[in-house]
Short mmCIF file of C-alpha atoms and ligand atoms in Angstrom, two decimals:
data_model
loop_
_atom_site.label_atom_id
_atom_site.label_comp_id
_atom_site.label_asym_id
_atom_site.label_seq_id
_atom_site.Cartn_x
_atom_site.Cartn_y
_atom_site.Cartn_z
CA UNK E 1 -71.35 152.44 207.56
CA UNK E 2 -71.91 155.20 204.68
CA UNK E 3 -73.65 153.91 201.75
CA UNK E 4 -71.09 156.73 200.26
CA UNK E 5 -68.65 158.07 202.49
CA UNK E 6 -67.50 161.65 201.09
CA UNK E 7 -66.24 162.95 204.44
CA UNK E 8 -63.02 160.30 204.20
CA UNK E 9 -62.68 161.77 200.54
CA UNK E 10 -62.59 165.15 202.04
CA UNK E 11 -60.42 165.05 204.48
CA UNK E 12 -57.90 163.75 202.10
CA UNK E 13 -58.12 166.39 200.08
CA UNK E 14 -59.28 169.26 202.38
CA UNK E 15 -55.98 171.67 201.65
CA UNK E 16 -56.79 171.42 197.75
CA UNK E 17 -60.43 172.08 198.42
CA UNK E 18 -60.14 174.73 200.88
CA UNK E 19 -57.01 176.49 199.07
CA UNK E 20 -58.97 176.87 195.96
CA UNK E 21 -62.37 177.16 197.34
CA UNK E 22 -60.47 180.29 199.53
CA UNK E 23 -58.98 181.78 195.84
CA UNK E 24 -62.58 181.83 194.80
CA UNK E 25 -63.98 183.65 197.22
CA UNK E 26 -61.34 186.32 197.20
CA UNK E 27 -60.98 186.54 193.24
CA UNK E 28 -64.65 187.33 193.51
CA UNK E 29 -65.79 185.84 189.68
CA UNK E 30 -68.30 183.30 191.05
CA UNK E 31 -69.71 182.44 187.77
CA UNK E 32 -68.18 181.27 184.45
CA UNK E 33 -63.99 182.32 186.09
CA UNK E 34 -60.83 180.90 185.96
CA UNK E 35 -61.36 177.39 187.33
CA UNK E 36 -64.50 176.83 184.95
CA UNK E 37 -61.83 177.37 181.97
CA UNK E 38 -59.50 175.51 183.42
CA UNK E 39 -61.76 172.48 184.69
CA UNK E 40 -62.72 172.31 181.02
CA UNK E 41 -59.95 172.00 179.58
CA UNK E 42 -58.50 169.14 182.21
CA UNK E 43 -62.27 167.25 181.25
CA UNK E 44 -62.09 167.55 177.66
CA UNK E 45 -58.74 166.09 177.69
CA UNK E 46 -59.20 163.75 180.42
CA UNK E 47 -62.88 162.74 178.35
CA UNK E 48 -60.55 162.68 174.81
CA UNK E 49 -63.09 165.42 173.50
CA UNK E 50 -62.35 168.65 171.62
CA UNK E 51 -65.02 170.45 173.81
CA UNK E 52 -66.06 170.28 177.12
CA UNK E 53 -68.96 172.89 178.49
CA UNK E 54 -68.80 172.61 182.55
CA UNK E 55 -72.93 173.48 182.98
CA UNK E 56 -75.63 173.92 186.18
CA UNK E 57 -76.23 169.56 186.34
CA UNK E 58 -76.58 166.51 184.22
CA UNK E 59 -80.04 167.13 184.03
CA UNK E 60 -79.39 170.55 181.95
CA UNK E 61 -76.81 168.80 180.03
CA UNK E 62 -79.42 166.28 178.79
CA UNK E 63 -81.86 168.95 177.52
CA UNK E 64 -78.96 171.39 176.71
CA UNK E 65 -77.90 168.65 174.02
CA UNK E 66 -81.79 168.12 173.02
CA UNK E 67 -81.82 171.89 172.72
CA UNK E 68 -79.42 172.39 170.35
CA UNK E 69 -80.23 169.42 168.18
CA UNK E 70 -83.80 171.12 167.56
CA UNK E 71 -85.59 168.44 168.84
CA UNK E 72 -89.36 169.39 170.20
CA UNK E 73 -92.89 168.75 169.73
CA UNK E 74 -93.22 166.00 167.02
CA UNK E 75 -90.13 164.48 167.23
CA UNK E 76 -89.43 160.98 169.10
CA UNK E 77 -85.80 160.09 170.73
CA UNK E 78 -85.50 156.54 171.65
CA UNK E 79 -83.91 156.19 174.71
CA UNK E 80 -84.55 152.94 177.67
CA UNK E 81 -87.22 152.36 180.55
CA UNK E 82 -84.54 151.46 182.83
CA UNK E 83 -82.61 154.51 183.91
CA UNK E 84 -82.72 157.26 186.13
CA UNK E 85 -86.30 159.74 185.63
CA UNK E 86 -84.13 162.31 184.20
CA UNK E 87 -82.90 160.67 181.04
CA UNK E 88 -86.75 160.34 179.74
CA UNK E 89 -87.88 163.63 181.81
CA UNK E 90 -86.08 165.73 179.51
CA UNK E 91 -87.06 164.12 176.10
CA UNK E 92 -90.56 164.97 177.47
CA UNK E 93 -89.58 168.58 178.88
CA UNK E 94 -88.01 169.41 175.63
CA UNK E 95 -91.55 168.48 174.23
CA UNK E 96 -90.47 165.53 172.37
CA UNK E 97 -91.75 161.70 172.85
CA UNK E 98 -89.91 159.04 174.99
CA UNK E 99 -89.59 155.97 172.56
CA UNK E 100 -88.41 153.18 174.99
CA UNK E 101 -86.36 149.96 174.05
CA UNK E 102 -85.16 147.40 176.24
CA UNK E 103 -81.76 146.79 177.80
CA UNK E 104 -80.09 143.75 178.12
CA UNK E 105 -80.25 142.15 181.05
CA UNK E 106 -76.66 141.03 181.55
CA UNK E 107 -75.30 145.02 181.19
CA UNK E 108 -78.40 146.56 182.16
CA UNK E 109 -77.76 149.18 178.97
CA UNK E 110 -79.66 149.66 175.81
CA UNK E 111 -79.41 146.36 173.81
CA UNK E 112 -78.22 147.51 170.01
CA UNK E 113 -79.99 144.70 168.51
CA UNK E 114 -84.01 145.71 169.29
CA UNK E 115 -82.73 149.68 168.40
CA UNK E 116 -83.56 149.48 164.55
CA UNK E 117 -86.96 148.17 165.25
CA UNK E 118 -87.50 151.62 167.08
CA UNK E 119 -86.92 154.12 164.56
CA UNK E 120 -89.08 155.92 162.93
CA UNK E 121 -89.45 158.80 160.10
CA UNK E 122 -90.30 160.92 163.58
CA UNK E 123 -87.00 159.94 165.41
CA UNK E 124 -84.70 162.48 166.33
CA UNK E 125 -82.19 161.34 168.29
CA UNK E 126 -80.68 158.13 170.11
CA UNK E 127 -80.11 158.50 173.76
CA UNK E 128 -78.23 155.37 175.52
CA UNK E 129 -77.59 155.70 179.06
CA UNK E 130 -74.12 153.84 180.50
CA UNK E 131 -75.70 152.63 183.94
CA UNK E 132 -74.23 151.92 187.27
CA UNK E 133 -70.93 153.13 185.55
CA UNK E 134 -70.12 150.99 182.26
CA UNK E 135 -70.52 152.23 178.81
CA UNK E 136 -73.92 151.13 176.39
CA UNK E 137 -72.21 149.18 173.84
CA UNK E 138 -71.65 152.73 171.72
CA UNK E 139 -70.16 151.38 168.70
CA UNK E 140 -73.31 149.12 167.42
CA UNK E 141 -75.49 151.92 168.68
CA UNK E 142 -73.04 154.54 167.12
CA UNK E 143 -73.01 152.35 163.54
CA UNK E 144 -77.18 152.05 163.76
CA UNK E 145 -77.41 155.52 164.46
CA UNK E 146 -75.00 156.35 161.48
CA UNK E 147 -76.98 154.10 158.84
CA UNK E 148 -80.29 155.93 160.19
CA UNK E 149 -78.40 159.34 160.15
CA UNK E 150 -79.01 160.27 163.96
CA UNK E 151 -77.33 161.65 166.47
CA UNK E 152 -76.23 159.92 169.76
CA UNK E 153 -76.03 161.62 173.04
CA UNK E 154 -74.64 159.28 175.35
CA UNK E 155 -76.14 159.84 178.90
CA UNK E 156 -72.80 159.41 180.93
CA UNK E 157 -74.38 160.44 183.96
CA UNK E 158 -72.92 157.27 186.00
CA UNK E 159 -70.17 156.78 183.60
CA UNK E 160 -67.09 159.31 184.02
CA UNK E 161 -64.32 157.84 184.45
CA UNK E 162 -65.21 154.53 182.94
CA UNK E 163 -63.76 152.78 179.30
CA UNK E 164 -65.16 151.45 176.18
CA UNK E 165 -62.54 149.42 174.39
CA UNK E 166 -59.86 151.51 175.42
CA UNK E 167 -61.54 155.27 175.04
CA UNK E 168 -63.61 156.80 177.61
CA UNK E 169 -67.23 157.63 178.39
CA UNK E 170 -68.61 160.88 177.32
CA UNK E 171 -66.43 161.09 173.95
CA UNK E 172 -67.47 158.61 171.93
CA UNK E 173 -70.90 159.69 170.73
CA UNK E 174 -72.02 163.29 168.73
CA UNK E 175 -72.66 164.58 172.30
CA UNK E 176 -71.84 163.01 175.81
CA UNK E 177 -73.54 164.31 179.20
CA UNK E 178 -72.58 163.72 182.55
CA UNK E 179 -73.58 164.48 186.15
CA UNK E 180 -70.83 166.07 189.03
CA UNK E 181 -73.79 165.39 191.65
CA UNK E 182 -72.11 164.59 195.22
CA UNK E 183 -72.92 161.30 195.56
CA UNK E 184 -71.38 160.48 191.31
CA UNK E 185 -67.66 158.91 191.07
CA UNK E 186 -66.93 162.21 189.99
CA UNK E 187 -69.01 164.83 192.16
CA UNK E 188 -69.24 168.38 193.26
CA UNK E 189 -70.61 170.04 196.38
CA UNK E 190 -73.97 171.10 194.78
CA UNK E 191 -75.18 170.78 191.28
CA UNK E 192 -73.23 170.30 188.43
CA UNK E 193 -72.56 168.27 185.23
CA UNK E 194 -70.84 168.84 182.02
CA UNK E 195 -71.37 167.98 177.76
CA UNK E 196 -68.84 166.66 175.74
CA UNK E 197 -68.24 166.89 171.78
CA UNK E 198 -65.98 166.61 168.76
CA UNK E 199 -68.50 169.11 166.94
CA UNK E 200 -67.71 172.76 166.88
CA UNK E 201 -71.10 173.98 165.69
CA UNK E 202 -72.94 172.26 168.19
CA UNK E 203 -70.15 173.17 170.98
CA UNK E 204 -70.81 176.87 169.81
CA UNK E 205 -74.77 176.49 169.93
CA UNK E 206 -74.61 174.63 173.36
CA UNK E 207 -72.28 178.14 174.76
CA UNK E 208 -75.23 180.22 173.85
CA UNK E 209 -77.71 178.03 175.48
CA UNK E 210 -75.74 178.00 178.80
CA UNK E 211 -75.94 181.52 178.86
CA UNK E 212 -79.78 181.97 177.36
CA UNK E 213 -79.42 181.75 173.77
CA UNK E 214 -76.88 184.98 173.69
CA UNK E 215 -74.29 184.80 170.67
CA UNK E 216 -73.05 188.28 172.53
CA UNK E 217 -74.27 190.58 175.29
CA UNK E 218 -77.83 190.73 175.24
CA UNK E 219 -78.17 189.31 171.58
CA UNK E 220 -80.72 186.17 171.51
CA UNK E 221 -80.84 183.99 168.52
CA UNK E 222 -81.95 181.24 170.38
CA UNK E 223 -83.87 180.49 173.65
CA UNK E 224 -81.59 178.89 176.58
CA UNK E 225 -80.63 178.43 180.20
CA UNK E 226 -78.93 179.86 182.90
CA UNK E 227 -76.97 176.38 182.58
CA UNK E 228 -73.57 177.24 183.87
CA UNK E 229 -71.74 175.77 186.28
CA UNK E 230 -70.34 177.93 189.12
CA UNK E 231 -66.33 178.82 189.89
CA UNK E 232 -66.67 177.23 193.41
CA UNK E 233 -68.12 173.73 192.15
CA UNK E 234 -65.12 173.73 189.15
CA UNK E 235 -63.10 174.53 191.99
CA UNK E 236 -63.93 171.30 194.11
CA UNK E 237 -64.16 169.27 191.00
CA UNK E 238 -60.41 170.37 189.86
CA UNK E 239 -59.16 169.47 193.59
CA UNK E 240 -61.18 165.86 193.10
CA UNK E 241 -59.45 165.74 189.52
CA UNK E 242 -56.18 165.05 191.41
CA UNK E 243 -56.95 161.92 192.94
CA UNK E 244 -59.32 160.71 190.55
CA UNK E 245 -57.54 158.48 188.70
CA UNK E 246 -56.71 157.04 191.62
CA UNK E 247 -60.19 156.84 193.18
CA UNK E 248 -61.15 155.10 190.05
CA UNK E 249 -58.42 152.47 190.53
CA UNK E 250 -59.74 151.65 193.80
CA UNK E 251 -63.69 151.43 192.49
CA UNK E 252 -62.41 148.86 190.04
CA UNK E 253 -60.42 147.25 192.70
CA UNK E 254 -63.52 147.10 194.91
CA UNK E 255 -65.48 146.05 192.66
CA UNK E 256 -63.64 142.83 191.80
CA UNK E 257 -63.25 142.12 195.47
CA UNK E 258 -66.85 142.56 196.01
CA UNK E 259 -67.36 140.19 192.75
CA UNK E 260 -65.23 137.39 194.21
CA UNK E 261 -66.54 137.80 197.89
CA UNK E 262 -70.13 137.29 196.77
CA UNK E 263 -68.92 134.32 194.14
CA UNK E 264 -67.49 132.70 197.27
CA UNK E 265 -70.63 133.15 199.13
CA UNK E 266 -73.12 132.24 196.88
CA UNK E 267 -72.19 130.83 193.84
CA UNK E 268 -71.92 131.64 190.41
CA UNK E 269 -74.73 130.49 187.73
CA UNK E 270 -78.33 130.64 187.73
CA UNK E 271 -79.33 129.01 190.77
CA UNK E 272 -77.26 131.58 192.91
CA UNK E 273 -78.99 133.74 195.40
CA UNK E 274 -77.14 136.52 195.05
CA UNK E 275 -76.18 137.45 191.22
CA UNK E 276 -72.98 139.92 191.14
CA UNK E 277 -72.82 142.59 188.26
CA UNK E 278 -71.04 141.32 184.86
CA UNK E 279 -68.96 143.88 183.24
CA UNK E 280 -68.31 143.74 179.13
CA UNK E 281 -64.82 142.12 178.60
CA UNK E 282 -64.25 145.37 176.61
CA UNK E 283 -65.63 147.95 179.47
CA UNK E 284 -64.19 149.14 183.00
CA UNK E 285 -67.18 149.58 185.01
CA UNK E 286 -66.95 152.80 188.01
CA UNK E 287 -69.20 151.29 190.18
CA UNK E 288 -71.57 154.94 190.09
CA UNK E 289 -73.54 151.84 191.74
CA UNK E 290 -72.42 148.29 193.03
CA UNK E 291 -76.04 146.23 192.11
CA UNK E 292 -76.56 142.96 192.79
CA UNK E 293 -79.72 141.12 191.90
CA UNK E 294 -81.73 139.41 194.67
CA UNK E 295 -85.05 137.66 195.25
CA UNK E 296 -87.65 138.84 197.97
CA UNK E 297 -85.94 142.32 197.90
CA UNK E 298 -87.89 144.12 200.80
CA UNK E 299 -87.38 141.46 202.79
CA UNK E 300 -83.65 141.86 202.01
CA UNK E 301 -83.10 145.29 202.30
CA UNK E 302 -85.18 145.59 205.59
CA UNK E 303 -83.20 142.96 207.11
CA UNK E 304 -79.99 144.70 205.73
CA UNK E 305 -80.96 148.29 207.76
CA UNK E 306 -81.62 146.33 210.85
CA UNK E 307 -77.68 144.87 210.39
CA UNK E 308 -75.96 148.10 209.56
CA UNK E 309 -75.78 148.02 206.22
CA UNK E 310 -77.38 150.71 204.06
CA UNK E 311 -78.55 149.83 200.27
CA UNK E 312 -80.59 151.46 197.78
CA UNK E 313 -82.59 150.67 194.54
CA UNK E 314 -81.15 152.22 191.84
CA UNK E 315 -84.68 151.88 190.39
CA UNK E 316 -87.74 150.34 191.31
CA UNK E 317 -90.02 150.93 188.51
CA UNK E 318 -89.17 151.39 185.08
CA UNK E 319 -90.02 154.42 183.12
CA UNK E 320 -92.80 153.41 181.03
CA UNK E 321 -94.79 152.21 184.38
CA UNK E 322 -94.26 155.76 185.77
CA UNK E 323 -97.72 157.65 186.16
CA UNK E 324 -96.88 160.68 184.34
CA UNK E 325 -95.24 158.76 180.73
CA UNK E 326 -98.72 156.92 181.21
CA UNK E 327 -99.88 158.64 177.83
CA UNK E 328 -96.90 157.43 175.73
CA UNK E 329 -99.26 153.91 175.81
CA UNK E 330 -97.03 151.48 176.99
CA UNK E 331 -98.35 148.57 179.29
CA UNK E 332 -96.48 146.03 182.29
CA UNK E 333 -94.89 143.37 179.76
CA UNK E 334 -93.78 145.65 176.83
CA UNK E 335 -90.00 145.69 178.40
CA UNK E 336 -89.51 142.64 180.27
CA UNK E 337 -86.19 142.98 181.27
CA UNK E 338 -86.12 146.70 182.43
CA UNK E 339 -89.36 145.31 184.37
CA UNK E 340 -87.22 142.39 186.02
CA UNK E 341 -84.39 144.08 186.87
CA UNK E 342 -86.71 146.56 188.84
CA UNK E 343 -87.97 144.16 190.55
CA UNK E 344 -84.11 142.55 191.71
CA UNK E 345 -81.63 145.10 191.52
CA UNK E 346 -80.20 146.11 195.05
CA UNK E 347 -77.16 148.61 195.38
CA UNK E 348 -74.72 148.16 198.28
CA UNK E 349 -72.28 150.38 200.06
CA UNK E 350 -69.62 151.69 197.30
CA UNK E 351 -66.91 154.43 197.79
CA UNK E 352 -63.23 154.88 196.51
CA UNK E 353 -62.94 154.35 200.55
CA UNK E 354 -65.17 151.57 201.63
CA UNK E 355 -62.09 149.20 203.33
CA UNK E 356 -61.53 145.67 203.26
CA UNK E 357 -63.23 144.60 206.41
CA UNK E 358 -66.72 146.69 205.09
CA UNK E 359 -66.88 144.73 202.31
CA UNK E 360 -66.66 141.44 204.23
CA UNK E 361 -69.50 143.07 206.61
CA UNK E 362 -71.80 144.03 203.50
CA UNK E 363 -71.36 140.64 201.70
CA UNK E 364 -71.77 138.55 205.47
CA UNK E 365 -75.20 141.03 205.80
CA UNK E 366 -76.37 139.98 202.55
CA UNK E 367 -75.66 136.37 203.39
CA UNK E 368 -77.85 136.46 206.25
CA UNK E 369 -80.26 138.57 204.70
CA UNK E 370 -81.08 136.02 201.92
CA UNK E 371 -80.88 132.99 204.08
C1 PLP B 401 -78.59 158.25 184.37
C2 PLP B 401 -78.75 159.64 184.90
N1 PLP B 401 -79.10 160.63 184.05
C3 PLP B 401 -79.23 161.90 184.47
C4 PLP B 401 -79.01 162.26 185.78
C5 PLP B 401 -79.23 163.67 186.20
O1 PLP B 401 -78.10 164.27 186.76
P1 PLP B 401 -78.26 165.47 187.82
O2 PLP B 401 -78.73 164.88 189.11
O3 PLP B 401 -76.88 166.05 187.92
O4 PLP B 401 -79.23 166.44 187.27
C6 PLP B 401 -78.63 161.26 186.70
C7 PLP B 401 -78.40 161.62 188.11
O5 PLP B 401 -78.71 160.90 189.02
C8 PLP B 401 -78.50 159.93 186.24
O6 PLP B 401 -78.15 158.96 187.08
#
């Protein structure tokens, strides 16, 4: 069994893939051509954004957005421990401070209420991340940042696809990012990622820092990036476009089977071995991750592999343990829920594809696994 299986995806939609991978390679404009234009303009309306910028990864998307809100040396942006390195990594790489606040522990995302305590006259920016593939709860962050007079970048790395009463992730805040990595509900063949806003200043300074800070040929008014994303990447991502819908269907699908199998297995409630993920009655979750909370996870996971059954832990320490944010100051207790969900969360097998009869083998594995 795949932990993600992208070869099934594939080979339903190898003639879309191939057909414009082929046109590609034969128009011959690898960077910044006709199926970057048109990519962006099927995500910006897919997203419910006035601009979309296809660009290089999510990780140049985050410090694209940093970029053109000035932030650097002296500023702080608040973001939370318990996300992927690159959320904090580029606060830091774009010389600005990492201010942390916990999540809450039912959603995993940024909890709204311990965000006001956070700000100072330094902060910059707000950066919530929607992990595993529901939305931070945007409007209370959205309505704090407002009162505060900050901007929001919502980290939609995990995220595309999903809903937040009704509109979807990656237009709600001043600027959204997301990731088109492989292994993402929606993901390339390489590198890729995209930013998302209403704004047509910033959409206009973000163009120029995709393309090194150039208003026009070889006129700088800014510093930026070689931050595009290629022709052949918007070309797999518009063939993927055509089923996604679909594939997020089946996620959701999946992901209420999964939520009842492990109910019936273990329980519901506090004392239950096994704790399924909760999604917001106002969210639909895309499953970037399936993560379920267990006890004595090595033991787990180990006894998982031996079975078949591949997981992963989407992560195991939070960011203000990791050596290199050791400066910022911040010491084992300061978040105690990113710090206990570290410790718990395990991610199981989760694809568009995964069938009926996996699912009953993953949830049976974790059975014996935690007996
Ligand atoms: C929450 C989060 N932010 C940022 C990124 C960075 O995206 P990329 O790998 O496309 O650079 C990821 C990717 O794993 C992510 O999960």
């Amino acid at each position: 069994m795949d932990f993600i299986d992208l070869k099934t995806q594939y080979a339903r939609i190898k003639a879309s893939v191939d057909g414009r991978i082929h046109k590609v390679l034969e128009h011959g404009q690898y960077v910044m051509g006709p199926e970057c234009v048109e990519l962006e303009r099927q995500l910006a309306e897919y997203v419910g954004a006035k601009h979309c910028l296809g660009v290089a990864s999510g990780t140049d998307a985050l410090l694209m957005a940093l970029m053109a809100l000035d932030i650097g040396p002296g500023d702080e942006v608040i973001t939370v421990p318990f996300t992927f390195f690159a959320t904090a990594e580029m606060i830091a790489l774009a010389g600005a401070k990492p201010v942390f606040v916990d999540i809450d522990p039912v959603t995993y995302n940024m909890d709204p209420s311990r965000l006001q305590a956070a700000i100072t006259p330094r902060t910059k920016a707000i950066m919530p991340v929607s992990l595993y593939g529901q939305c931070a709860d945007v409007d209370a962050i959205n309505a704090i940042a407002c009162s505060n007079e900050l901007p929001v970048i919502e980290d939609a790395a995990q995220s595309f696809g999903a809903t937040y009463k009704g509109r979807r992730s990656g237009g709600m805040t001043l600027i959204g990012a997301t990731s088109f990595f492989p292994s993402k509900p929606l993901g390339c063949y390489g590198d890729g990622g995209a930013l998302f806003t209403n704004d047509d200043r910033l959409a206009t300074i973000m163009r120029e820092i995709r393309v090194h800070g150039q208003d026009r040929r070889y006129h700088h008014p800014r510093l930026g990036l070689t931050g595009r994303l290629d022709s052949i990447q918007a070309a797999v991502l518009l063939a993927k476009m055509e089923v996604f819908p679909d594939e997020v269907a089946a996620r959701q699908r999946l992901g209420d089977r999964y939520a009842a199998l492990i109910a019936a297995k273990f329980g519901t409630g506090p004392a239950a071995k096994v704790s399924a993920p909760r999604v917001a009655p106002h969210n639909t979750c895309v499953f970037a991750q399936y993560t379920v909370e267990v006890e004595q996870r090595e033991i787990v996971e180990t006894r998982m592999k031996t079975a078949g059954v591949p997981t992963a832990v989407h992560y195991p320490l939070a960011l203000h343990m990791q050596p290199v944010f050791r400066h910022l100051g911040y010491k084992e207790g300061d978040f105690p829920h990113s710090e206990a969900a570290a410790c718990r969360v395990l991610s199981l097998p989760m694809h568009p594809y995964l069938t009926d009869d996996q699912q009953v083998q993953v949830v049976d594995a974790l059975a014996a696994a935690v007996a």
